[in-house]
Amino acid sequence: MTDFNLRKELATLKDKRKGQAQQHKINVVLMITIMATMSGYQGYRAIGDFAQRYKKQIVRYLELEKDKVPAYATVRRVIQEIDHKKFGDIFTKWMKHYMKSSNSQWIAVDGKAIKGTKQKEEDKKLAHLVSFFASDSKEILIARKTASKSNEIPLVQTMMEEFPLKDMIITLDALHCQTKTLKALSSYKADIMLSIISYIITQNTRIYNVHT
């Protein structure tokens, strides 16, 4: 297996900052953001605190030429302006490259509205994010935002094509009791748990009865 260079891949993202604002390269800012988030630091200020607290280690690990790390305002600017779809694709490839799957791994598929994501008062809906969560390792393996005039059903079907689910145990809400979704999961020979009060049998797939 060849190595996946996350830092190199992040450098391919377009940096919309100009001139002096690019003091810290986009891949450096995003690497720090990923490390901070995976260490439990959530939010722009928390990521900035992480960078300052572990400044010496970050400078050494990322081989930074200058003995400086980005402030939280820089982190916020980069995250707000990057192509989130491309960033998500890169992160997903990285997770898929290093994830150790097992036949008994539980994957929870769920969608949530994200608090504070209304950009304007006239916006009718909050941003809605769908994620595949590995219950054992406590990792979000893939996450995508639903289209503004759609719902999570077609998005989950697309995400299943992007991410390997073979032989895993998948939990979904009753919302996903859709023929297309179940047929797709059946092709992976995955076990599926749906939040409904009935048994549904599909080829090569077991659907467990769960009371909601």
PDB file of C-alpha atoms in Angstrom, residues 26-198:
ATOM      1  CA  ILE A  26      -3.269  26.595   3.309  1.00  0.00           C
ATOM      2  CA  ASN A  27      -2.140  22.995   3.863  1.00  0.00           C
ATOM      3  CA  VAL A  28      -0.348  23.956   7.096  1.00  0.00           C
ATOM      4  CA  VAL A  29      -3.459  25.687   8.451  1.00  0.00           C
ATOM      5  CA  LEU A  30      -5.631  22.701   7.550  1.00  0.00           C
ATOM      6  CA  MET A  31      -3.186  20.159   8.985  1.00  0.00           C
ATOM      7  CA  ILE A  32      -3.236  22.039  12.298  1.00  0.00           C
ATOM      8  CA  THR A  33      -7.033  22.234  12.123  1.00  0.00           C
ATOM      9  CA  ILE A  34      -7.329  18.472  11.594  1.00  0.00           C
ATOM     10  CA  MET A  35      -4.875  17.665  14.395  1.00  0.00           C
ATOM     11  CA  ALA A  36      -6.634  20.040  16.780  1.00  0.00           C
ATOM     12  CA  THR A  37     -10.110  18.732  15.966  1.00  0.00           C
ATOM     13  CA  MET A  38      -9.017  15.113  16.348  1.00  0.00           C
ATOM     14  CA  SER A  39      -7.537  16.082  19.732  1.00  0.00           C
ATOM     15  CA  GLY A  40     -10.884  17.431  20.934  1.00  0.00           C
ATOM     16  CA  TYR A  41     -10.377  21.135  20.231  1.00  0.00           C
ATOM     17  CA  GLN A  42     -13.576  22.427  18.625  1.00  0.00           C
ATOM     18  CA  GLY A  43     -14.123  25.905  17.269  1.00  0.00           C
ATOM     19  CA  TYR A  44     -11.810  28.519  15.783  1.00  0.00           C
ATOM     20  CA  ARG A  45     -10.504  29.889  19.088  1.00  0.00           C
ATOM     21  CA  ALA A  46      -9.910  26.380  20.431  1.00  0.00           C
ATOM     22  CA  ILE A  47      -7.904  25.475  17.313  1.00  0.00           C
ATOM     23  CA  GLY A  48      -5.875  28.664  17.796  1.00  0.00           C
ATOM     24  CA  ASP A  49      -5.259  27.682  21.433  1.00  0.00           C
ATOM     25  CA  PHE A  50      -4.110  24.218  20.299  1.00  0.00           C
ATOM     26  CA  ALA A  51      -1.643  25.775  17.856  1.00  0.00           C
ATOM     27  CA  GLN A  52      -0.149  27.986  20.571  1.00  0.00           C
ATOM     28  CA  ARG A  53      -0.070  25.262  23.223  1.00  0.00           C
ATOM     29  CA  TYR A  54       1.769  22.808  20.967  1.00  0.00           C
ATOM     30  CA  LYS A  55       3.693  25.385  18.959  1.00  0.00           C
ATOM     31  CA  LYS A  56       7.127  23.757  19.355  1.00  0.00           C
ATOM     32  CA  GLN A  57       5.848  20.311  18.359  1.00  0.00           C
ATOM     33  CA  ILE A  58       3.901  21.697  15.379  1.00  0.00           C
ATOM     34  CA  VAL A  59       6.868  23.708  14.091  1.00  0.00           C
ATOM     35  CA  ARG A  60       9.077  20.615  14.338  1.00  0.00           C
ATOM     36  CA  TYR A  61       6.545  18.126  12.932  1.00  0.00           C
ATOM     37  CA  LEU A  62       5.430  20.282   9.990  1.00  0.00           C
ATOM     38  CA  GLU A  63       8.998  21.561   9.452  1.00  0.00           C
ATOM     39  CA  LEU A  64       7.889  25.188   9.377  1.00  0.00           C
ATOM     40  CA  GLU A  65      10.533  27.636   8.203  1.00  0.00           C
ATOM     41  CA  LYS A  66       9.372  30.358  10.561  1.00  0.00           C
ATOM     42  CA  ASP A  67       8.813  29.794  14.249  1.00  0.00           C
ATOM     43  CA  LYS A  68       5.170  30.861  13.942  1.00  0.00           C
ATOM     44  CA  VAL A  69       1.774  29.162  13.880  1.00  0.00           C
ATOM     45  CA  PRO A  70      -1.516  30.613  12.553  1.00  0.00           C
ATOM     46  CA  ALA A  71      -3.861  32.500  14.863  1.00  0.00           C
ATOM     47  CA  TYR A  72      -7.519  31.534  15.168  1.00  0.00           C
ATOM     48  CA  ALA A  73      -8.536  34.361  12.773  1.00  0.00           C
ATOM     49  CA  THR A  74      -6.384  32.788  10.051  1.00  0.00           C
ATOM     50  CA  VAL A  75      -7.915  29.379  10.719  1.00  0.00           C
ATOM     51  CA  ARG A  76     -11.403  30.871  10.449  1.00  0.00           C
ATOM     52  CA  ARG A  77     -10.623  32.638   7.174  1.00  0.00           C
ATOM     53  CA  VAL A  78      -9.167  29.509   5.565  1.00  0.00           C
ATOM     54  CA  ILE A  79     -12.004  27.221   6.667  1.00  0.00           C
ATOM     55  CA  GLN A  80     -14.681  29.654   5.539  1.00  0.00           C
ATOM     56  CA  GLU A  81     -13.177  30.124   2.081  1.00  0.00           C
ATOM     57  CA  ILE A  82     -11.963  26.665   1.040  1.00  0.00           C
ATOM     58  CA  ASP A  83     -13.865  24.391  -1.331  1.00  0.00           C
ATOM     59  CA  HIS A  84     -15.530  22.217   1.315  1.00  0.00           C
ATOM     60  CA  LYS A  85     -16.508  19.508  -1.168  1.00  0.00           C
ATOM     61  CA  LYS A  86     -12.901  19.045  -2.334  1.00  0.00           C
ATOM     62  CA  PHE A  87     -11.626  19.174   1.245  1.00  0.00           C
ATOM     63  CA  GLY A  88     -14.148  16.489   2.218  1.00  0.00           C
ATOM     64  CA  ASP A  89     -13.063  14.309  -0.699  1.00  0.00           C
ATOM     65  CA  ILE A  90      -9.403  14.561   0.337  1.00  0.00           C
ATOM     66  CA  PHE A  91     -10.184  13.807   3.974  1.00  0.00           C
ATOM     67  CA  THR A  92     -12.350  10.818   3.002  1.00  0.00           C
ATOM     68  CA  LYS A  93      -9.575   9.365   0.819  1.00  0.00           C
ATOM     69  CA  TRP A  94      -7.172   9.728   3.734  1.00  0.00           C
ATOM     70  CA  MET A  95      -9.576   7.990   6.124  1.00  0.00           C
ATOM     71  CA  LYS A  96     -10.224   5.171   3.649  1.00  0.00           C
ATOM     72  CA  HIS A  97      -6.485   4.700   3.130  1.00  0.00           C
ATOM     73  CA  TYR A  98      -5.672   4.187   6.792  1.00  0.00           C
ATOM     74  CA  MET A  99      -8.922   2.907   8.280  1.00  0.00           C
ATOM     75  CA  LYS A 100      -8.743  -0.636   9.579  1.00  0.00           C
ATOM     76  CA  SER A 101     -12.128  -2.217   8.927  1.00  0.00           C
ATOM     77  CA  SER A 102     -13.477  -5.355  10.502  1.00  0.00           C
ATOM     78  CA  ASN A 103     -16.486  -7.547   9.839  1.00  0.00           C
ATOM     79  CA  SER A 104     -18.012  -6.496  13.147  1.00  0.00           C
ATOM     80  CA  GLN A 105     -17.546  -2.760  12.746  1.00  0.00           C
ATOM     81  CA  TRP A 106     -20.664  -0.710  13.493  1.00  0.00           C
ATOM     82  CA  ILE A 107     -21.338   2.277  11.232  1.00  0.00           C
ATOM     83  CA  ALA A 108     -24.076   4.725  12.254  1.00  0.00           C
ATOM     84  CA  VAL A 109     -25.577   6.702   9.368  1.00  0.00           C
ATOM     85  CA  ASP A 110     -27.287   9.858  10.573  1.00  0.00           C
ATOM     86  CA  GLY A 111     -28.141  13.383   9.540  1.00  0.00           C
ATOM     87  CA  LYS A 112     -28.200  16.457  11.765  1.00  0.00           C
ATOM     88  CA  ALA A 113     -29.092  20.107  11.343  1.00  0.00           C
ATOM     89  CA  ILE A 114     -26.112  22.256  12.362  1.00  0.00           C
ATOM     90  CA  LYS A 115     -26.888  24.972  14.900  1.00  0.00           C
ATOM     91  CA  GLY A 116     -26.000  28.531  13.929  1.00  0.00           C
ATOM     92  CA  THR A 117     -25.694  27.868  10.180  1.00  0.00           C
ATOM     93  CA  LYS A 118     -28.386  30.265   8.980  1.00  0.00           C
ATOM     94  CA  GLN A 119     -26.536  32.890   6.995  1.00  0.00           C
ATOM     95  CA  LYS A 120     -29.535  35.210   6.608  1.00  0.00           C
ATOM     96  CA  GLU A 121     -32.743  35.790   8.527  1.00  0.00           C
ATOM     97  CA  GLU A 122     -34.788  34.725   5.497  1.00  0.00           C
ATOM     98  CA  ASP A 123     -33.043  31.335   5.300  1.00  0.00           C
ATOM     99  CA  LYS A 124     -35.674  28.689   5.926  1.00  0.00           C
ATOM    100  CA  LYS A 125     -33.395  25.823   6.910  1.00  0.00           C
ATOM    101  CA  LEU A 126     -30.191  25.208   8.839  1.00  0.00           C
ATOM    102  CA  ALA A 127     -27.349  23.438   7.067  1.00  0.00           C
ATOM    103  CA  HIS A 128     -27.961  19.677   7.195  1.00  0.00           C
ATOM    104  CA  LEU A 129     -24.976  17.336   7.505  1.00  0.00           C
ATOM    105  CA  VAL A 130     -25.002  13.563   6.974  1.00  0.00           C
ATOM    106  CA  SER A 131     -22.200  11.462   8.430  1.00  0.00           C
ATOM    107  CA  PHE A 132     -21.002   7.852   8.651  1.00  0.00           C
ATOM    108  CA  PHE A 133     -19.823   7.357  12.243  1.00  0.00           C
ATOM    109  CA  ALA A 134     -17.669   4.410  13.340  1.00  0.00           C
ATOM    110  CA  SER A 135     -19.026   3.521  16.784  1.00  0.00           C
ATOM    111  CA  ASP A 136     -15.972   1.518  17.876  1.00  0.00           C
ATOM    112  CA  SER A 137     -13.256   4.027  16.987  1.00  0.00           C
ATOM    113  CA  LYS A 138     -15.460   7.135  17.536  1.00  0.00           C
ATOM    114  CA  GLU A 139     -14.479   8.478  14.099  1.00  0.00           C
ATOM    115  CA  ILE A 140     -16.546  10.282  11.477  1.00  0.00           C
ATOM    116  CA  LEU A 141     -15.502   8.434   8.341  1.00  0.00           C
ATOM    117  CA  ILE A 142     -17.278  10.616   5.813  1.00  0.00           C
ATOM    118  CA  ALA A 143     -19.566  13.649   6.021  1.00  0.00           C
ATOM    119  CA  ARG A 144     -21.505  15.514   3.375  1.00  0.00           C
ATOM    120  CA  LYS A 145     -23.918  18.469   3.300  1.00  0.00           C
ATOM    121  CA  THR A 146     -27.351  17.937   1.766  1.00  0.00           C
ATOM    122  CA  ALA A 147     -28.373  20.064  -1.185  1.00  0.00           C
ATOM    123  CA  SER A 148     -30.505  23.078  -0.232  1.00  0.00           C
ATOM    124  CA  LYS A 149     -33.642  21.743  -1.941  1.00  0.00           C
ATOM    125  CA  SER A 150     -33.148  18.066  -1.166  1.00  0.00           C
ATOM    126  CA  ASN A 151     -32.973  15.690   1.810  1.00  0.00           C
ATOM    127  CA  GLU A 152     -30.558  13.097   3.126  1.00  0.00           C
ATOM    128  CA  ILE A 153     -32.009  10.074   1.277  1.00  0.00           C
ATOM    129  CA  PRO A 154     -30.307  10.597  -2.126  1.00  0.00           C
ATOM    130  CA  LEU A 155     -27.184  11.899  -0.393  1.00  0.00           C
ATOM    131  CA  VAL A 156     -26.801   8.721   1.681  1.00  0.00           C
ATOM    132  CA  GLN A 157     -27.185   6.639  -1.480  1.00  0.00           C
ATOM    133  CA  THR A 158     -24.374   8.618  -3.115  1.00  0.00           C
ATOM    134  CA  MET A 159     -22.172   8.397  -0.020  1.00  0.00           C
ATOM    135  CA  MET A 160     -22.556   4.618   0.034  1.00  0.00           C
ATOM    136  CA  GLU A 161     -21.022   4.508  -3.435  1.00  0.00           C
ATOM    137  CA  GLU A 162     -18.054   6.567  -2.222  1.00  0.00           C
ATOM    138  CA  PHE A 163     -17.264   4.631   0.934  1.00  0.00           C
ATOM    139  CA  PRO A 164     -16.578   0.866   1.385  1.00  0.00           C
ATOM    140  CA  LEU A 165     -19.227  -0.722   3.630  1.00  0.00           C
ATOM    141  CA  LYS A 166     -18.600  -4.382   2.860  1.00  0.00           C
ATOM    142  CA  ASP A 167     -19.339  -6.774   5.731  1.00  0.00           C
ATOM    143  CA  MET A 168     -20.022  -3.957   8.192  1.00  0.00           C
ATOM    144  CA  ILE A 169     -23.066  -3.465  10.442  1.00  0.00           C
ATOM    145  CA  ILE A 170     -25.009  -0.381   9.360  1.00  0.00           C
ATOM    146  CA  THR A 171     -27.607   1.466  11.462  1.00  0.00           C
ATOM    147  CA  LEU A 172     -30.036   3.861   9.780  1.00  0.00           C
ATOM    148  CA  ASP A 173     -33.214   5.768  10.632  1.00  0.00           C
ATOM    149  CA  ALA A 174     -36.544   4.543   9.251  1.00  0.00           C
ATOM    150  CA  LEU A 175     -36.273   7.410   6.758  1.00  0.00           C
ATOM    151  CA  HIS A 176     -33.877   5.220   4.774  1.00  0.00           C
ATOM    152  CA  CYS A 177     -36.269   2.320   4.351  1.00  0.00           C
ATOM    153  CA  GLN A 178     -36.011   2.864   0.601  1.00  0.00           C
ATOM    154  CA  THR A 179     -35.748   0.143  -2.032  1.00  0.00           C
ATOM    155  CA  LYS A 180     -32.732   1.732  -3.724  1.00  0.00           C
ATOM    156  CA  THR A 181     -30.878   2.189  -0.425  1.00  0.00           C
ATOM    157  CA  LEU A 182     -31.484  -1.379   0.755  1.00  0.00           C
ATOM    158  CA  LYS A 183     -30.548  -2.890  -2.587  1.00  0.00           C
ATOM    159  CA  ALA A 184     -27.288  -0.941  -2.555  1.00  0.00           C
ATOM    160  CA  LEU A 185     -26.433  -2.136   0.958  1.00  0.00           C
ATOM    161  CA  SER A 186     -27.422  -5.672  -0.003  1.00  0.00           C
ATOM    162  CA  SER A 187     -24.708  -5.688  -2.662  1.00  0.00           C
ATOM    163  CA  TYR A 188     -22.140  -5.057   0.110  1.00  0.00           C
ATOM    164  CA  LYS A 189     -23.462  -8.023   2.126  1.00  0.00           C
ATOM    165  CA  ALA A 190     -23.763  -5.681   5.063  1.00  0.00           C
ATOM    166  CA  ASP A 191     -25.989  -6.227   8.098  1.00  0.00           C
ATOM    167  CA  ILE A 192     -28.513  -3.416   8.453  1.00  0.00           C
ATOM    168  CA  MET A 193     -30.424  -2.160  11.465  1.00  0.00           C
ATOM    169  CA  LEU A 194     -33.416   0.078  10.759  1.00  0.00           C
ATOM    170  CA  SER A 195     -35.462   1.954  13.362  1.00  0.00           C
ATOM    171  CA  ILE A 196     -38.817   0.386  12.437  1.00  0.00           C
ATOM    172  CA  ILE A 197     -41.164  -2.159  14.006  1.00  0.00           C
ATOM    173  CA  SER A 198     -41.109  -4.872  11.384  1.00  0.00           C
TER     174      SER A 198
END
